[in-house]
Coordinates of C-alpha atoms and ligand atoms in Angstrom, one line a residue:
M218 CA 96.2 100.2 131.0
N219 CA 93.9 101.7 128.2
D220 CA 92.2 100.3 125.6
V221 CA 95.0 99.5 122.6
I222 CA 94.2 99.2 118.8
L223 CA 96.7 96.9 116.9
V224 CA 98.0 98.3 113.4
V225 CA 99.3 95.0 111.3
N226 CA 99.9 96.0 107.6
A227 CA 101.1 92.3 105.9
G228 CA 103.4 92.5 102.8
S229 CA 104.6 89.9 100.7
S230 CA 108.1 89.9 102.4
S231 CA 107.7 91.8 105.8
L232 CA 105.3 92.6 108.5
K233 CA 105.0 95.6 110.5
F234 CA 103.0 96.5 112.9
Q235 CA 102.5 99.1 115.7
A236 CA 100.7 100.0 119.0
H237 CA 98.2 102.5 120.2
E238 CA 96.7 103.6 122.9
I239 CA 93.6 104.6 123.2
Q240 CA 94.0 108.1 125.7
G241 CA 91.4 109.6 127.8
D242 CA 90.8 112.5 125.3
K243 CA 89.6 110.1 122.8
T244 CA 93.4 110.5 120.8
L245 CA 95.5 108.0 120.1
A246 CA 99.4 107.6 120.7
L247 CA 101.6 104.8 119.9
I248 CA 103.4 102.6 122.2
L249 CA 105.5 101.0 120.3
G250 CA 106.1 99.9 116.9
G251 CA 107.8 97.0 114.6
S252 CA 108.7 94.7 111.8
L253 CA 109.3 91.4 111.0
T254 CA 111.3 91.9 107.5
G255 CA 113.1 89.2 105.0
I256 CA 110.2 86.3 105.5
G257 CA 111.6 84.2 103.7
G258 CA 114.1 85.0 102.9
S259 CA 118.4 84.2 104.7
R260 CA 118.0 86.8 106.4
P261 CA 115.0 87.5 108.6
A262 CA 115.2 90.7 111.3
F263 CA 112.0 90.8 114.5
K264 CA 112.6 94.7 115.4
V265 CA 110.8 96.7 117.6
T266 CA 110.8 101.0 119.1
D267 CA 108.8 102.1 121.9
A268 CA 107.2 105.9 120.9
S269 CA 110.3 107.4 121.3
G270 CA 111.6 105.0 118.5
E271 CA 114.0 103.8 121.7
C272 CA 115.0 99.8 120.6
L273 CA 113.3 97.5 122.3
V274 CA 113.7 94.2 119.8
N275 CA 116.7 94.2 117.2
R276 CA 116.8 90.1 116.1
Q277 CA 118.5 88.8 113.5
L278 CA 116.2 85.7 113.0
E279 CA 116.6 81.5 111.4
P280 CA 115.7 81.4 108.4
A281 CA 113.0 78.3 109.6
Q282 CA 111.9 80.8 112.5
A283 CA 110.6 83.6 109.5
K284 CA 109.8 80.7 107.1
D285 CA 106.8 82.5 105.4
L286 CA 103.8 85.3 106.5
G287 CA 102.7 82.3 108.5
A288 CA 105.8 82.1 111.3
A289 CA 106.1 85.8 110.8
Q290 CA 102.7 86.4 112.1
E291 CA 103.4 83.8 115.0
I292 CA 106.8 85.6 115.9
M293 CA 104.9 89.0 116.4
A294 CA 101.8 87.1 118.5
G295 CA 103.5 85.9 120.7
W296 CA 106.1 88.7 121.4
L297 CA 103.1 90.9 122.0
Q298 CA 101.3 89.4 124.1
E299 CA 103.7 88.6 126.7
R300 CA 104.7 93.1 126.0
I301 CA 100.6 93.4 126.3
P302 CA 98.7 90.9 127.8
Q303 CA 95.8 92.6 127.9
P304 CA 93.9 92.5 123.7
P305 CA 93.9 94.7 121.3
I306 CA 90.1 96.5 121.4
A307 CA 90.4 96.2 117.5
V308 CA 93.1 95.9 114.9
G309 CA 93.0 97.9 112.2
H310 CA 94.5 96.5 108.8
R311 CA 96.3 97.4 105.8
I312 CA 94.2 96.3 102.9
V313 CA 95.1 97.2 99.5
H314 CA 92.3 97.0 97.4
G315 CA 88.4 97.4 98.2
G316 CA 87.4 97.1 95.0
P317 CA 84.6 99.1 93.9
K318 CA 82.3 98.2 96.9
M319 CA 84.6 100.1 99.4
S320 CA 84.8 103.8 99.4
R321 CA 85.0 103.8 103.8
A322 CA 87.4 101.7 106.4
V323 CA 84.6 99.0 107.0
L324 CA 84.3 96.4 110.2
V325 CA 85.1 92.6 108.8
T326 CA 82.6 90.0 108.5
R327 CA 83.0 86.5 106.9
E328 CA 80.7 88.0 103.9
I329 CA 83.6 91.3 103.7
L330 CA 86.0 89.5 103.9
D331 CA 84.9 87.1 101.2
Y332 CA 84.2 89.6 98.5
L333 CA 88.0 90.9 99.8
D334 CA 88.6 87.4 98.4
E335 CA 87.0 88.0 95.5
L336 CA 89.8 91.1 94.5
V337 CA 92.5 88.8 95.0
P338 CA 93.5 88.9 90.7
L339 CA 93.8 92.4 90.5
A340 CA 96.4 92.6 93.3
P341 CA 97.6 89.4 93.3
L342 CA 101.0 90.0 95.3
H343 CA 99.5 92.5 97.5
Q344 CA 95.8 91.4 98.1
Q345 CA 96.1 88.1 99.7
N346 CA 99.0 88.6 102.0
N347 CA 97.4 91.4 103.3
L348 CA 94.0 89.0 104.2
A349 CA 96.4 86.2 105.5
P350 CA 96.1 87.8 109.5
V351 CA 92.6 88.9 109.3
R352 CA 91.8 84.8 108.8
V353 CA 94.5 84.1 111.4
I354 CA 92.3 86.4 113.6
F355 CA 88.8 85.7 112.9
E356 CA 90.0 81.8 113.1
H357 CA 92.2 82.4 117.1
W358 CA 90.6 85.8 118.4
P359 CA 87.0 85.7 117.1
E360 CA 86.0 88.5 120.0
I361 CA 88.2 91.0 118.3
R362 CA 87.5 93.5 116.0
Q363 CA 88.6 93.9 112.9
V364 CA 88.9 96.5 110.9
A365 CA 89.7 96.4 106.8
C366 CA 91.6 100.0 105.5
F367 CA 91.5 100.6 101.9
D368 CA 94.1 102.1 100.3
T369 CA 92.0 102.4 96.9
A370 CA 89.1 103.8 98.8
F371 CA 90.5 107.2 99.3
H372 CA 90.4 107.2 95.4
R373 CA 86.4 107.4 95.0
T374 CA 85.6 110.5 95.3
Q375 CA 87.6 110.9 91.0
S376 CA 85.3 111.9 88.5
K377 CA 83.4 108.8 86.1
V378 CA 85.8 110.5 83.3
V379 CA 88.6 109.8 85.4
E380 CA 88.2 106.2 86.5
R381 CA 87.4 104.7 82.8
F382 CA 89.4 103.1 81.0
A383 CA 88.2 103.6 76.8
L384 CA 86.8 99.8 77.1
P385 CA 83.6 99.3 76.5
Q386 CA 81.5 99.6 79.2
E387 CA 81.2 96.1 79.8
Y388 CA 84.6 96.2 81.0
Y389 CA 83.7 99.0 83.5
D390 CA 80.6 96.8 84.8
R391 CA 83.2 93.6 86.0
G392 CA 85.1 95.5 87.6
V393 CA 87.9 97.0 84.7
R394 CA 88.6 100.6 86.3
R395 CA 90.8 102.6 87.3
Y396 CA 91.0 102.7 91.1
G397 CA 94.4 104.0 92.3
F398 CA 96.3 103.1 96.1
H399 CA 98.5 104.2 98.0
G400 CA 95.7 105.9 99.9
L401 CA 96.7 105.7 103.2
S402 CA 99.1 107.7 103.2
Y403 CA 98.2 110.6 100.9
Q404 CA 95.2 110.6 103.1
Y405 CA 97.6 111.3 105.8
I406 CA 99.6 113.8 103.5
A407 CA 95.7 115.8 103.4
S408 CA 95.2 115.3 106.9
R409 CA 99.1 116.3 107.9
L410 CA 99.1 119.2 105.4
R411 CA 95.5 120.3 107.0
E412 CA 97.7 120.9 110.8
I413 CA 100.8 121.7 110.2
L414 CA 99.9 123.4 106.4
P415 CA 96.1 124.7 106.3
E416 CA 96.3 126.8 103.0
V417 CA 98.5 124.6 101.8
A418 CA 96.1 122.1 102.3
A419 CA 93.0 123.7 101.2
G420 CA 94.6 124.3 97.2
R421 CA 95.8 122.3 94.8
V422 CA 98.2 119.1 95.8
I423 CA 100.0 117.1 93.9
T424 CA 101.6 114.3 96.4
A425 CA 104.3 112.5 94.5
H426 CA 104.2 109.1 96.8
L427 CA 108.4 107.6 95.7
G428 CA 109.2 104.5 97.1
S429 CA 109.7 100.9 96.1
G430 CA 106.0 101.3 94.5
A431 CA 105.5 104.8 93.8
S432 CA 102.6 106.9 92.6
A433 CA 101.4 110.3 92.4
C434 CA 98.1 111.8 93.0
A435 CA 96.0 115.0 92.6
M436 CA 94.0 116.5 95.3
V437 CA 92.2 119.9 95.7
N438 CA 90.9 120.8 99.1
G439 CA 92.7 117.8 100.0
V440 CA 89.9 115.6 98.3
S441 CA 92.2 113.3 95.3
Q442 CA 90.9 114.0 91.9
E443 CA 92.9 111.8 89.9
T444 CA 95.9 109.2 90.5
T445 CA 99.0 107.4 88.7
M446 CA 97.9 104.2 89.5
G447 CA 95.2 102.2 88.0
F448 CA 93.4 99.3 87.8
T449 CA 96.4 98.0 89.6
A450 CA 99.3 98.9 91.1
L451 CA 101.7 98.5 88.5
D452 CA 101.0 101.4 85.6
G453 CA 101.8 104.8 86.4
L454 CA 105.5 106.0 87.2
P455 CA 108.4 103.4 86.9
M456 CA 109.0 101.4 90.3
G457 CA 111.9 99.5 92.2
T458 CA 110.4 96.9 90.5
R459 CA 107.4 98.0 88.0
P460 CA 107.4 98.9 84.9
G461 CA 104.4 102.1 86.0
R462 CA 102.9 103.1 82.8
L463 CA 103.3 100.3 79.5
D464 CA 102.1 100.3 76.3
A465 CA 99.3 96.9 76.3
G466 CA 100.7 96.7 73.1
V467 CA 104.0 94.8 75.0
V468 CA 102.2 92.4 77.0
L469 CA 100.5 90.9 73.6
W470 CA 104.0 91.1 72.1
M471 CA 105.3 89.0 74.8
L472 CA 102.1 86.2 74.4
E473 CA 102.3 86.2 71.0
Q474 CA 106.5 85.7 72.4
G475 CA 105.6 82.2 74.1
M476 CA 105.9 83.6 77.2
E477 CA 103.9 81.9 79.7
H478 CA 101.0 83.9 81.9
D479 CA 103.8 83.6 85.2
E480 CA 106.5 84.9 83.8
I481 CA 104.6 87.8 82.6
Q482 CA 103.7 88.1 86.4
D483 CA 106.8 88.2 87.0
L484 CA 108.8 90.1 84.8
L485 CA 106.2 92.7 84.8
Y486 CA 105.9 92.7 89.6
N487 CA 109.3 92.2 90.2
G488 CA 112.1 92.4 87.3
S489 CA 111.1 95.3 85.8
G490 CA 111.3 99.6 86.6
M491 CA 114.8 100.6 88.0
K492 CA 116.2 96.7 88.7
G493 CA 115.4 96.0 85.1
L494 CA 116.1 99.1 83.8
S495 CA 119.9 99.1 85.4
G496 CA 120.0 95.6 85.5
I497 CA 121.8 96.4 88.9
C498 CA 118.9 96.1 91.4
N499 CA 116.6 98.3 92.7
D500 CA 117.0 100.4 95.3
M501 CA 117.5 104.0 94.6
R502 CA 120.4 103.9 97.6
T503 CA 122.9 101.8 95.5
L504 CA 121.3 103.7 91.7
L505 CA 122.5 106.6 92.6
A506 CA 125.7 105.8 93.8
S507 CA 126.4 104.1 91.2
N508 CA 128.7 105.0 88.2
E509 CA 127.3 102.8 85.2
L510 CA 125.9 104.5 82.3
S511 CA 123.0 101.4 83.1
A512 CA 122.5 103.5 87.1
R513 CA 121.7 106.4 85.3
L514 CA 119.6 105.7 83.0
A515 CA 117.3 104.5 85.7
V516 CA 117.3 107.3 87.6
D517 CA 116.6 109.5 84.7
Y518 CA 114.3 107.4 83.0
F519 CA 112.4 107.8 87.2
T520 CA 112.9 111.6 87.7
Y521 CA 112.0 112.0 84.0
R522 CA 108.9 109.6 84.2
T523 CA 107.4 110.7 87.2
A524 CA 107.7 114.1 86.4
E525 CA 106.2 113.9 83.4
S526 CA 102.8 112.4 85.1
I527 CA 102.9 115.6 87.5
A528 CA 102.5 117.9 84.8
G529 CA 100.0 115.4 83.4
L530 CA 97.8 115.8 86.7
C531 CA 97.8 119.6 86.6
V532 CA 95.0 119.0 84.2
A533 CA 93.0 117.5 87.0
T534 CA 93.7 120.0 89.5
Q535 CA 93.8 123.0 86.7
G536 CA 96.6 124.4 87.7
L537 CA 99.4 123.5 90.9
D538 CA 99.8 126.0 94.0
A539 CA 102.0 123.0 95.4
L540 CA 103.9 120.0 95.3
V541 CA 104.7 117.5 98.2
F542 CA 107.3 114.9 98.0
T543 CA 106.8 111.6 100.2
A544 CA 107.6 107.8 101.3
G545 CA 111.6 106.0 101.1
V546 CA 113.2 108.3 98.3
G547 CA 110.7 111.4 98.4
E548 CA 111.5 112.3 101.8
N549 CA 114.7 111.3 102.1
S550 CA 116.4 111.8 98.2
P551 CA 117.7 115.3 97.5
E552 CA 119.3 114.3 94.7
I553 CA 115.8 113.4 92.6
R554 CA 113.5 115.7 94.0
A555 CA 116.0 118.0 92.6
Q556 CA 116.0 116.3 89.5
V557 CA 112.1 116.4 89.3
C558 CA 112.1 120.2 90.0
N559 CA 114.2 120.5 87.1
H560 CA 112.2 119.4 84.3
L561 CA 109.3 121.3 86.6
E562 CA 110.9 124.5 86.6
W563 CA 108.7 126.1 83.3
M564 CA 106.3 125.8 85.8
G565 CA 108.1 128.2 88.6
I566 CA 108.7 125.4 90.9
R567 CA 112.6 127.1 92.0
L568 CA 114.4 124.6 94.6
D569 CA 115.6 125.9 97.5
P570 CA 119.5 123.6 97.2
A571 CA 120.2 123.9 101.1
A572 CA 116.8 123.5 102.2
N573 CA 116.2 120.5 100.1
A574 CA 119.4 118.8 101.0
A575 CA 118.5 118.8 104.9
N576 CA 115.2 117.5 103.4
A577 CA 113.8 120.5 104.9
L578 CA 109.9 120.7 105.6
T579 CA 109.7 123.1 103.0
I580 CA 111.9 122.9 99.9
S581 CA 111.1 125.8 97.2
Q582 CA 112.2 129.3 97.7
P583 CA 109.8 131.7 98.8
D584 CA 109.3 134.0 95.3
S585 CA 108.6 129.9 93.5
R586 CA 105.0 129.9 92.3
I587 CA 104.4 126.4 93.7
G588 CA 105.3 125.5 96.6
V589 CA 107.3 122.4 97.5
Y590 CA 107.4 119.9 100.5
V591 CA 109.0 117.2 101.9
V592 CA 106.1 115.2 104.1
P593 CA 107.1 112.0 106.0
T594 CA 104.0 109.7 105.7
N595 CA 102.7 107.4 107.8
E596 CA 100.1 105.1 106.6
E597 CA 99.6 103.4 109.9
Q598 CA 99.2 106.1 111.9
I599 CA 96.2 106.8 109.8
I600 CA 95.4 103.2 110.1
A601 CA 94.8 103.3 113.3
Q602 CA 93.0 106.5 113.3
Q603 CA 90.7 104.9 110.6
T604 CA 89.7 102.0 112.6
Y605 CA 88.7 103.9 115.7
D606 CA 86.6 106.0 113.6
T607 CA 85.2 102.4 113.0
L608 CA 84.6 101.5 115.9
T609 CA 83.0 104.3 116.6
G610 CA 80.9 105.0 114.2
V611 CA 79.5 101.7 115.4
L612 CA 79.4 101.4 118.6
Ligands
ADP881 P1 108.3 100.5 100.0 O1 106.8 100.5 99.3 O2 109.2 99.5 101.3 O3 107.7 101.7 101.7 P2 109.7 102.5 100.9 O4 108.8 104.2 101.5 O5 110.6 102.7 103.2 O6 109.7 101.6 100.0 O7 111.2 103.2 99.7 C1 112.6 102.9 99.9 C2 112.4 103.6 98.6 O8 113.7 104.1 99.5 C3 114.1 102.4 98.4 O9 114.6 102.0 96.8 C4 115.4 103.1 98.8 O10 116.5 102.9 98.1 C5 114.7 104.3 98.4 N1 115.9 105.1 99.8 C6 115.7 105.4 100.9 N2 116.2 106.3 102.0 C7 117.3 106.8 100.8 C8 118.6 107.7 99.9 N3 118.5 108.2 101.5 N4 118.4 108.0 99.5 C9 117.8 107.6 97.7 N5 116.7 106.9 98.2 C10 116.5 106.3 99.9

């Protein structure tokens, strides 16, 4: 068997992984991909499929078996060791925050791990989980090389004006800047557009990554100019449980009302967005199917603010050639795409309703001034590629 690269994406309640084989021609081929979901919950599950989508594992787990991320990692490692006896040549990790220093993927050393640890307060719900498997592999398999691939790195091309807040220099120097996130997804979309729609890729493109987390990114020739998330993954578009853009005065008001830090943090990360607005849940499918007025309000807020942000991003690109929808909602919901595009009709967007309903690649009409596309994202593939490129760069 050829050398294998393992990709690990450890979140707060899920652990996703993929194995890619390095082919003779130095391209990567997916062998299998899996996930442990519902970690720490009452119905954890373990699923693996092969490259053709054939099911290899589909198991409900006892809550105790996947009580935390460590337990889930053991299940993943045990299964992988049986399935792929040779150790991976490297493991690529999704790391949400690379801070000001990381503008590309890097081979992880103890020093880098210490630096990434310092960034935990900037992504309180993500960074610690992302780093946990890095530490476990350092401990148990120190000979395996590990590569950190950052959600922030893609945006380090943005201008000084774009990455600043209107705060004194001191805060910028201490790291209070707009970093931006979902960079692995945007990099995948940029490279995929180069393959399938090269003339679109070379132009002014806004990609709307609409999933549980949501953001939009303005790119010119595949280079990030501006994005809606900022210092943390709270800013910008409304999301499943996060509010998106919020007047900082609201947080001051909450403090004045006596709310504690942890209570505010929990509200902003877990209790706001679609869940907070609807009072029902964070799942867009459920909200779209609901007759409740509050569900309608949440959907309307989401599509209005998404469109408004897309229009704002056009300043960074000085016009727009293409709008790309991706991630769970963006790839699968014709209704959300139609509502967002309705708000943008004045810009010259004309959707093709049949193509939109079919989740086709091109969903705009031929006479639409701006092309509209649906491109499924694949963050794990970009992590595998960045890991391979980092390895070959340092060898
Ligand atoms: P994550 O950020 O967790 O990776 P995803 O990109 O998987 O999130 O997106 C999850 C969201 O996508 C959920 O809100 C889910 O309801 C939504 N979604 C998935 N399929 C559809 C669909 N057919 N219509 C509307 N929303 C959908």
